[in-house]
Short mmCIF file of C-alpha atoms and ligand atoms in Angstrom, two decimals:
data_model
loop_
_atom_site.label_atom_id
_atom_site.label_comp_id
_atom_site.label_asym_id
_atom_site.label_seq_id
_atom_site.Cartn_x
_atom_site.Cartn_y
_atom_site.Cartn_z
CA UNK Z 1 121.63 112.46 177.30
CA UNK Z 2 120.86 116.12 178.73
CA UNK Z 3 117.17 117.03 179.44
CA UNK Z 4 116.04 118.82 177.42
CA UNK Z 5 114.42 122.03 179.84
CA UNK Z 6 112.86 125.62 179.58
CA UNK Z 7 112.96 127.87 182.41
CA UNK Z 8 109.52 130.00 183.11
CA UNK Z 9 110.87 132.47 185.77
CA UNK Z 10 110.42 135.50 187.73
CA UNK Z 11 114.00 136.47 188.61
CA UNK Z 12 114.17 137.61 191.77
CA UNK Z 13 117.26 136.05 193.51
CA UNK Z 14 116.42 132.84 194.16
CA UNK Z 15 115.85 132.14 190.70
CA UNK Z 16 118.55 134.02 189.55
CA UNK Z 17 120.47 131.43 191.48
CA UNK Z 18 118.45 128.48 190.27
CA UNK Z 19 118.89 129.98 186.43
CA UNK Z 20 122.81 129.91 187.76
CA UNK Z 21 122.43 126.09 188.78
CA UNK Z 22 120.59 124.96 185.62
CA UNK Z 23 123.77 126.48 183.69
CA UNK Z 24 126.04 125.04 185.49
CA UNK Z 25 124.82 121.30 185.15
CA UNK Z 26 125.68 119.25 182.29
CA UNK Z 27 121.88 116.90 182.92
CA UNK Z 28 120.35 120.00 181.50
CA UNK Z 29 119.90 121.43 178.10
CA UNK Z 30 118.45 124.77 178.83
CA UNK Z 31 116.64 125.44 175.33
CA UNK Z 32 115.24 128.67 176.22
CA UNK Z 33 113.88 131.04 179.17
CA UNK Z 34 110.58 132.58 179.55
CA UNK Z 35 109.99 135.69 182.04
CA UNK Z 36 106.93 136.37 183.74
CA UNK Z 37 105.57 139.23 186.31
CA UNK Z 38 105.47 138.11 189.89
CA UNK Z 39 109.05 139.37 192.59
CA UNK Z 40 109.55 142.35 190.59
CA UNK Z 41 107.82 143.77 187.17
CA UNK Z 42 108.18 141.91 183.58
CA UNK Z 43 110.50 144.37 182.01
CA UNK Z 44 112.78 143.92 185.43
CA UNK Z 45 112.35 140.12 185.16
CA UNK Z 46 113.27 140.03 181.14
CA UNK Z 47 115.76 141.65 181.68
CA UNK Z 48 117.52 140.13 184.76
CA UNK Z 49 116.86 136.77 182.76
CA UNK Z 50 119.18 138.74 179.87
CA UNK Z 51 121.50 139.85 182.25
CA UNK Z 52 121.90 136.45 184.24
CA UNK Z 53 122.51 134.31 180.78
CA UNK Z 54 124.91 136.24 179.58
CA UNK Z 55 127.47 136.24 183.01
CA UNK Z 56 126.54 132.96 182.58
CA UNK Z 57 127.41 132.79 179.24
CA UNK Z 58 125.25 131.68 177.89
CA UNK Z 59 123.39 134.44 175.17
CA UNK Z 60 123.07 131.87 173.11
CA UNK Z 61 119.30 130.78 175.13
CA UNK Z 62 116.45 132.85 174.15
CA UNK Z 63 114.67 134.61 176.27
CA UNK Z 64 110.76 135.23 175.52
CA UNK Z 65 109.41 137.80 177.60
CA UNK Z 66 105.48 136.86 179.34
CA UNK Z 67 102.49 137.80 181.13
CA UNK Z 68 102.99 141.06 183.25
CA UNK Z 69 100.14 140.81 186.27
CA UNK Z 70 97.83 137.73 186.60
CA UNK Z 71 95.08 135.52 184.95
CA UNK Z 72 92.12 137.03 186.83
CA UNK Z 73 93.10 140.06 189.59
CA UNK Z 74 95.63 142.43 190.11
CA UNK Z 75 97.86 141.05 192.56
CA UNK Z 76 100.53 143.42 194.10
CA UNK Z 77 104.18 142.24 192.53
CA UNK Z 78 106.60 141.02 195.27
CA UNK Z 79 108.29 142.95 198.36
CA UNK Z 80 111.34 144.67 197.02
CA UNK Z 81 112.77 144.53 200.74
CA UNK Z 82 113.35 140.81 199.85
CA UNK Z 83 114.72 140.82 195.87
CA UNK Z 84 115.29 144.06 195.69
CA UNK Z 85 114.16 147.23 193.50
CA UNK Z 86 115.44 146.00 190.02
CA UNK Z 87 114.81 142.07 191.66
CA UNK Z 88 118.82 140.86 192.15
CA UNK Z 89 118.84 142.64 195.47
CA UNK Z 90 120.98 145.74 193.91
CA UNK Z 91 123.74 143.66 192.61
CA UNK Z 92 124.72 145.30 188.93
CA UNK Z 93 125.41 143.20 186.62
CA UNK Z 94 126.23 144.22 182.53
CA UNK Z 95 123.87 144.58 179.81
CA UNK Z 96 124.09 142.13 176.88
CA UNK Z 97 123.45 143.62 173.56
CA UNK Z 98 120.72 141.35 172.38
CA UNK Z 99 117.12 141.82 173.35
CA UNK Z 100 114.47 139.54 174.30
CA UNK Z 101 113.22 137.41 171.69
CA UNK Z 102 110.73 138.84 169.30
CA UNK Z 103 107.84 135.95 169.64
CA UNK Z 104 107.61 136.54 173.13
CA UNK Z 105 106.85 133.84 175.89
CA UNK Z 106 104.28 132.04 174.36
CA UNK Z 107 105.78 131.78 170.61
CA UNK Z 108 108.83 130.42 172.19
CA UNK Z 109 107.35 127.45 174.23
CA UNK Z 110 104.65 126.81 171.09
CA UNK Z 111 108.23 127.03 168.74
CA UNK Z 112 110.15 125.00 171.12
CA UNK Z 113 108.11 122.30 172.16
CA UNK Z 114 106.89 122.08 168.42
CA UNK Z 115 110.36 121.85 166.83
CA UNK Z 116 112.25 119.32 169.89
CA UNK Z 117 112.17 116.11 168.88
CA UNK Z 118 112.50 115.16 172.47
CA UNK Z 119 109.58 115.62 175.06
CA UNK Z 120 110.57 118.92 177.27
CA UNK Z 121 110.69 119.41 181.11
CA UNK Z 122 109.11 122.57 182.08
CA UNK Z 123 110.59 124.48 185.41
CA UNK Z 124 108.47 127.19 186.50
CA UNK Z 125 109.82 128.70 189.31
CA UNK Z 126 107.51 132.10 188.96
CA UNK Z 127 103.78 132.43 189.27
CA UNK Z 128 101.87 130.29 186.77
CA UNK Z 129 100.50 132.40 184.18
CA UNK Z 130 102.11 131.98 181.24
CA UNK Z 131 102.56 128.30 181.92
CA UNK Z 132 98.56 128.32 182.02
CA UNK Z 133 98.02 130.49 178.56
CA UNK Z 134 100.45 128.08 176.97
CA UNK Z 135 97.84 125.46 178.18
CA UNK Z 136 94.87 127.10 177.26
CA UNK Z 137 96.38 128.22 174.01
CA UNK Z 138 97.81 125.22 172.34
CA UNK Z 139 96.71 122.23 174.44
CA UNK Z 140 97.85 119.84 171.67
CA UNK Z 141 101.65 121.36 172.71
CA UNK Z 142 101.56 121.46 176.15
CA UNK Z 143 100.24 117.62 176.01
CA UNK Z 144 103.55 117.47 174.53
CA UNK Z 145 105.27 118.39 177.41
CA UNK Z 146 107.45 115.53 179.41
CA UNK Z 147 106.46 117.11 182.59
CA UNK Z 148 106.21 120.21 184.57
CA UNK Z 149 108.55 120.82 187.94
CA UNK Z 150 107.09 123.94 189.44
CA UNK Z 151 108.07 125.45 193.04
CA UNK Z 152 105.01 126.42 194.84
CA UNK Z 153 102.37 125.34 197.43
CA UNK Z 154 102.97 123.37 200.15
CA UNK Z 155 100.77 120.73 201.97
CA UNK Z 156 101.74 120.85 205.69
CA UNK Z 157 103.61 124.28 205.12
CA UNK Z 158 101.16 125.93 203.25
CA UNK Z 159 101.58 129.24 203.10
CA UNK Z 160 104.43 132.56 203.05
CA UNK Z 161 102.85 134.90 201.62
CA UNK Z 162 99.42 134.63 203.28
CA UNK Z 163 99.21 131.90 206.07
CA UNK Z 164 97.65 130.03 203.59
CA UNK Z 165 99.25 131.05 200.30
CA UNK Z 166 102.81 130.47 198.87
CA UNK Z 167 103.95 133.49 196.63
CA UNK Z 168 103.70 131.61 193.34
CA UNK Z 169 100.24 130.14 193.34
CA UNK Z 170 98.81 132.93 195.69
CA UNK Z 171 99.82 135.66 192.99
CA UNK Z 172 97.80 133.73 190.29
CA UNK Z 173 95.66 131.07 191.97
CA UNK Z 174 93.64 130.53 188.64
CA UNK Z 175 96.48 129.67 186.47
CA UNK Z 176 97.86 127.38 188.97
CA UNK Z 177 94.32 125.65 189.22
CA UNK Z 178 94.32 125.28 185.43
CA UNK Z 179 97.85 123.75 184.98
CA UNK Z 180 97.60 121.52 187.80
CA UNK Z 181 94.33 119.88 186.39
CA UNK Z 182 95.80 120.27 182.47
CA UNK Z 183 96.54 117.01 182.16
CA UNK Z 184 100.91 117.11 182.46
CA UNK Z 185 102.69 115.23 185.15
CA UNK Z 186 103.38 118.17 187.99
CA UNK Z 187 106.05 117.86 190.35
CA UNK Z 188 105.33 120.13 192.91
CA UNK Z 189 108.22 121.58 194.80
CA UNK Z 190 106.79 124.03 197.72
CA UNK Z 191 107.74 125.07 200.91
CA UNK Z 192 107.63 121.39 202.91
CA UNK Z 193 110.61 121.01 201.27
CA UNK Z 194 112.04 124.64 200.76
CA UNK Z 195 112.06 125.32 204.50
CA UNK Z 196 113.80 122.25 205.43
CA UNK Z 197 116.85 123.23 203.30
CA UNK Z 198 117.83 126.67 204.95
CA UNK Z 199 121.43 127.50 203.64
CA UNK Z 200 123.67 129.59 206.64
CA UNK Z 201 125.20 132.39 205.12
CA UNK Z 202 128.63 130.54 205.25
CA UNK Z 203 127.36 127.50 203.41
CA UNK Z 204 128.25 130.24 200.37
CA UNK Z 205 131.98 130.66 201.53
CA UNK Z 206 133.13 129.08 197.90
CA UNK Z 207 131.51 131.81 195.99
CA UNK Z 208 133.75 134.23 198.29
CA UNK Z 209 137.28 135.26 198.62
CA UNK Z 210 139.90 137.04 196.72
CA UNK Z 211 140.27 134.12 193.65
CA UNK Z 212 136.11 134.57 193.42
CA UNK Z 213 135.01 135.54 189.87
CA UNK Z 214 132.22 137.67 188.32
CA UNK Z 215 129.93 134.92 188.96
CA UNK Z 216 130.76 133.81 192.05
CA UNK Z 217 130.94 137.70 193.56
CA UNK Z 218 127.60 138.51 191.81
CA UNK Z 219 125.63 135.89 193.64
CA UNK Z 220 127.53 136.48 196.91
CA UNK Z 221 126.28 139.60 196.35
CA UNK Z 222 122.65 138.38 196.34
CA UNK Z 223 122.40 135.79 198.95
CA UNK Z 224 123.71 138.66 200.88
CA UNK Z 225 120.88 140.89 200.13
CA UNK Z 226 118.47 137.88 200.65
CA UNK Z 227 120.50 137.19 203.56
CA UNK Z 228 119.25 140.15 205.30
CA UNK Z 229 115.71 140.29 204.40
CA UNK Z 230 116.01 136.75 206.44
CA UNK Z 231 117.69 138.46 209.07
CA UNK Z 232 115.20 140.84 209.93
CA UNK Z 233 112.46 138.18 209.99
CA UNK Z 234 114.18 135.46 211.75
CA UNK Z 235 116.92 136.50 213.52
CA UNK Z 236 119.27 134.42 210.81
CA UNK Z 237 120.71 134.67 207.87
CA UNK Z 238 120.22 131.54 206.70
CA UNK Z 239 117.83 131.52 203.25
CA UNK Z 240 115.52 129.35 201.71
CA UNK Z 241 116.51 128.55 197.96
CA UNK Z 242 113.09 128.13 196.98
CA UNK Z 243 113.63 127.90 192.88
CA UNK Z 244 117.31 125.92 192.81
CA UNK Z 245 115.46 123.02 194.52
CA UNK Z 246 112.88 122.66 191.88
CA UNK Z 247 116.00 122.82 188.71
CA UNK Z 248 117.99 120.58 191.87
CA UNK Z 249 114.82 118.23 191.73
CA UNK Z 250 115.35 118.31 187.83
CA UNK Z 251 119.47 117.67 187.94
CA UNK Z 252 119.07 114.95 190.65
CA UNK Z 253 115.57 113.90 191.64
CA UNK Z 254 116.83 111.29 194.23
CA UNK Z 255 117.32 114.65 196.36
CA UNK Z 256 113.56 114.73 196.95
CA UNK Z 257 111.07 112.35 198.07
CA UNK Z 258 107.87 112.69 196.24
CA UNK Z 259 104.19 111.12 196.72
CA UNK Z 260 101.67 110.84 194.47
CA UNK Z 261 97.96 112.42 194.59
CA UNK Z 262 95.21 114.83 193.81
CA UNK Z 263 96.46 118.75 194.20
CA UNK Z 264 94.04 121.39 193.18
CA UNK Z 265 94.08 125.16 193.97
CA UNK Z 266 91.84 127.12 196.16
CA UNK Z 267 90.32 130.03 194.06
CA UNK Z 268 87.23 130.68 196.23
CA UNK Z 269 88.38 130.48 199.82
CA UNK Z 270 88.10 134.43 201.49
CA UNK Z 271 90.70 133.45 203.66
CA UNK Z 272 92.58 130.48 201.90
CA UNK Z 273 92.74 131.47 198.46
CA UNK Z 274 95.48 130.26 196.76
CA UNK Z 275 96.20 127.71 198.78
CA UNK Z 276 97.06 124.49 197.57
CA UNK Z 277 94.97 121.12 198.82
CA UNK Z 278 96.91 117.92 198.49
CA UNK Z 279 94.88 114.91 199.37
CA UNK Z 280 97.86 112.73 200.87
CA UNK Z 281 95.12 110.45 202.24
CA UNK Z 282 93.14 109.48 198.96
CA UNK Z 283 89.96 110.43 200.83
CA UNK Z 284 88.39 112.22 197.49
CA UNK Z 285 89.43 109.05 195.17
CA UNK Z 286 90.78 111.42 192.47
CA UNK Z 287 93.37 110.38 190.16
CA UNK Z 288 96.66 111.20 191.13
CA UNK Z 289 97.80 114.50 188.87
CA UNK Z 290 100.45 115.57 191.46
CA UNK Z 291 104.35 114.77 192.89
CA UNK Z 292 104.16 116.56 195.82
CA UNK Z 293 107.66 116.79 197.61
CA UNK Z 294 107.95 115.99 201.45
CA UNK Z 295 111.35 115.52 202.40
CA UNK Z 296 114.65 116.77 200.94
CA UNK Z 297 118.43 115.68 201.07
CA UNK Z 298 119.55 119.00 202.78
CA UNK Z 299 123.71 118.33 202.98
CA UNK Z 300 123.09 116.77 199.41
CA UNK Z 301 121.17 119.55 197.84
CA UNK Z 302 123.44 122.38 199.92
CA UNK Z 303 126.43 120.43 198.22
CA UNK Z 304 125.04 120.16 194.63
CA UNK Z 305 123.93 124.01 194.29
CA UNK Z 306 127.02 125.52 196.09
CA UNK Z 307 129.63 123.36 194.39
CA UNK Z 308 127.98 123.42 190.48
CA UNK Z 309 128.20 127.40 190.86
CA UNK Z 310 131.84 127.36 192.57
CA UNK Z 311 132.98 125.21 189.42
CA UNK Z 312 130.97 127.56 186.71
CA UNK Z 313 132.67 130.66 188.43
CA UNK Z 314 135.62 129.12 188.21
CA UNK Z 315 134.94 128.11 184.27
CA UNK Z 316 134.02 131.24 183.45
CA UNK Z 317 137.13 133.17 185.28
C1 LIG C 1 108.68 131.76 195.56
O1 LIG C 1 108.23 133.11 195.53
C2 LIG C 1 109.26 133.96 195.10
O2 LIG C 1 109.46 135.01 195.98
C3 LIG C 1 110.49 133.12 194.95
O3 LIG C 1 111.23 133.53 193.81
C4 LIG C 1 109.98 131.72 194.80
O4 LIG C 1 109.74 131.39 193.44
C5 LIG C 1 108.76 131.28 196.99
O5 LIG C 1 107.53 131.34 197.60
CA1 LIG C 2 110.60 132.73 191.61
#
């Protein structure tokens, strides 16, 4: 049976490609997308989310648009030398007819994890915030929940943003500090593991080529954007997929090694706020709340999110 999932997501190309991966694998049953502030602006992120479901066809998931800017401070939205201006790194891709869906972020997940008869997997791939309202909210719901897979943090990689600070949790450390002590099973996908899978720019070569099809061109498209952002900072062009690995860690978790333990969020720290603490050694004698990813299957997980979005281009063509 197909997990049942929701998406909360700041697309942005990585997730664009991770929102690619989750419709092109048959362990998922995406029930429904929610969009919050954090790469580029909320309307940009609503409607990229639009935009990406239907060349994925798939208009038929609802998309409920979320919080714009963060819990507690005004944190600056992401570098458009990385996503882009509009977020998919200039790529244009058309404009579905529907709109986003009227309840919004929140009245979605309350309406969708109230109505499933199934517990739901939550992938949050975007800064926390609306995952944290949802909490705050309706805590009877989000007790609901199966469990939440977010990307962000790291433990011996801890920051990209700040030295300190992944994007994710750094743009709203108080909402990450609240869902990570809310009571769900977290699976926490940062950069420890993001890092070690660094896709070369020809790693994409199946999405290329004169038989590629709107799908396959449109993320080309991307990565090659993304592609040189990297370049310019590394001397490469090889990228991090930072969101498909936490939808990758959904599809096939034997791709990531996880341990178990205490996280919590840094909200105080002048210099380390939004950093996340993972106490690997048990020295605090907390109860474990955490999955925190250390090592990843990096031919595996290159394989998986290449080849599911070469065979839904080539669905779709
Ligand atoms: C995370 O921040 C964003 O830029 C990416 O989309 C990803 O979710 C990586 O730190
Ligand atoms: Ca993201």
């Amino acid at each position: 049976m197909a997990i049942p999932v929701i998406i909360d997501t700041d697309p942005g190309i990585d997730d664009a490609i991770a929102i690619a991966l989750a419709c092109a694998s048959p362990e998922i049953d995406l029930l429904g997308i929610t969009t919050v502030g954090g790469n580029t602006g909320i309307e940009n992120t609503t409607g990229n989310a639009l935009k990406l479901l239907h060349l994925f066809g798939r208009d038929d998931v609802p998309v409920g648009a979320g919080a714009a800017r963060a819990l507690a401070f005004e944190a600056d939205l992401g570098d458009p030398t990385i996503h882009g201006q509009g977020g998919l790194g200039g790529v244009e891709l058309a404009v579905p007819e529907r709109g986003s869906d009227p309840r919004g972020a929140l009245g979605l997940l309350v309406d969708l994890v109230e109505s499933h008869p199934e517990p739901i997997t939550l992938i949050a791939i975007g800064p926390l915030t609306n995952v944290a309202l949802f909490a705050a909210t309706r805590p009877d719901l989000y007790a609901k929940l199966d469990r939440l897979v977010i990307m962000g943090g790291g433990v011996h990689i801890t920051g990209n943003h700040t030295p300190t600070g992944e994007f994710n949790i750094w743009f709203d450390p108080e909402a990450a500090a609240r869902v990570f002590s809310a009571g769900v099973d977290v699976t926490m996908v940062g950069l420890d593991v993001t890092h070690k899978a660094m896709f070369a720019g020809t790693d994409w070569a199946p999405l290329r080529g004169a038989d590629a099809g709107a799908v396959g061109t449109a993320i080309a498209g991307m990565v090659d954007f993304y592609g040189s952002f990297y370049m310019s900072q590394n001397g490469s062009d090889a990228t991090a997929q930072h969101d498909s690995l936490a939808v990758a860690a959904v599809v096939k978790p034997e791709l990531v090694t996880t341990q178990h333990c205490w996280v919590g969020v840094e909200t105080a720290g002048t210099l380390t706020r939004g950093m996340t603490v993972a106490d690997l050694k048990d020295v605090w004698k907390q109860t474990p709340n955490t999955h925190v990813a250390l090592d990843v299957d990096v031919p595996a997980f290159i394989e998986l999110l290449v080849g599911r979005i070469a065979d839904l281009d080539a669905r779709l063509r």
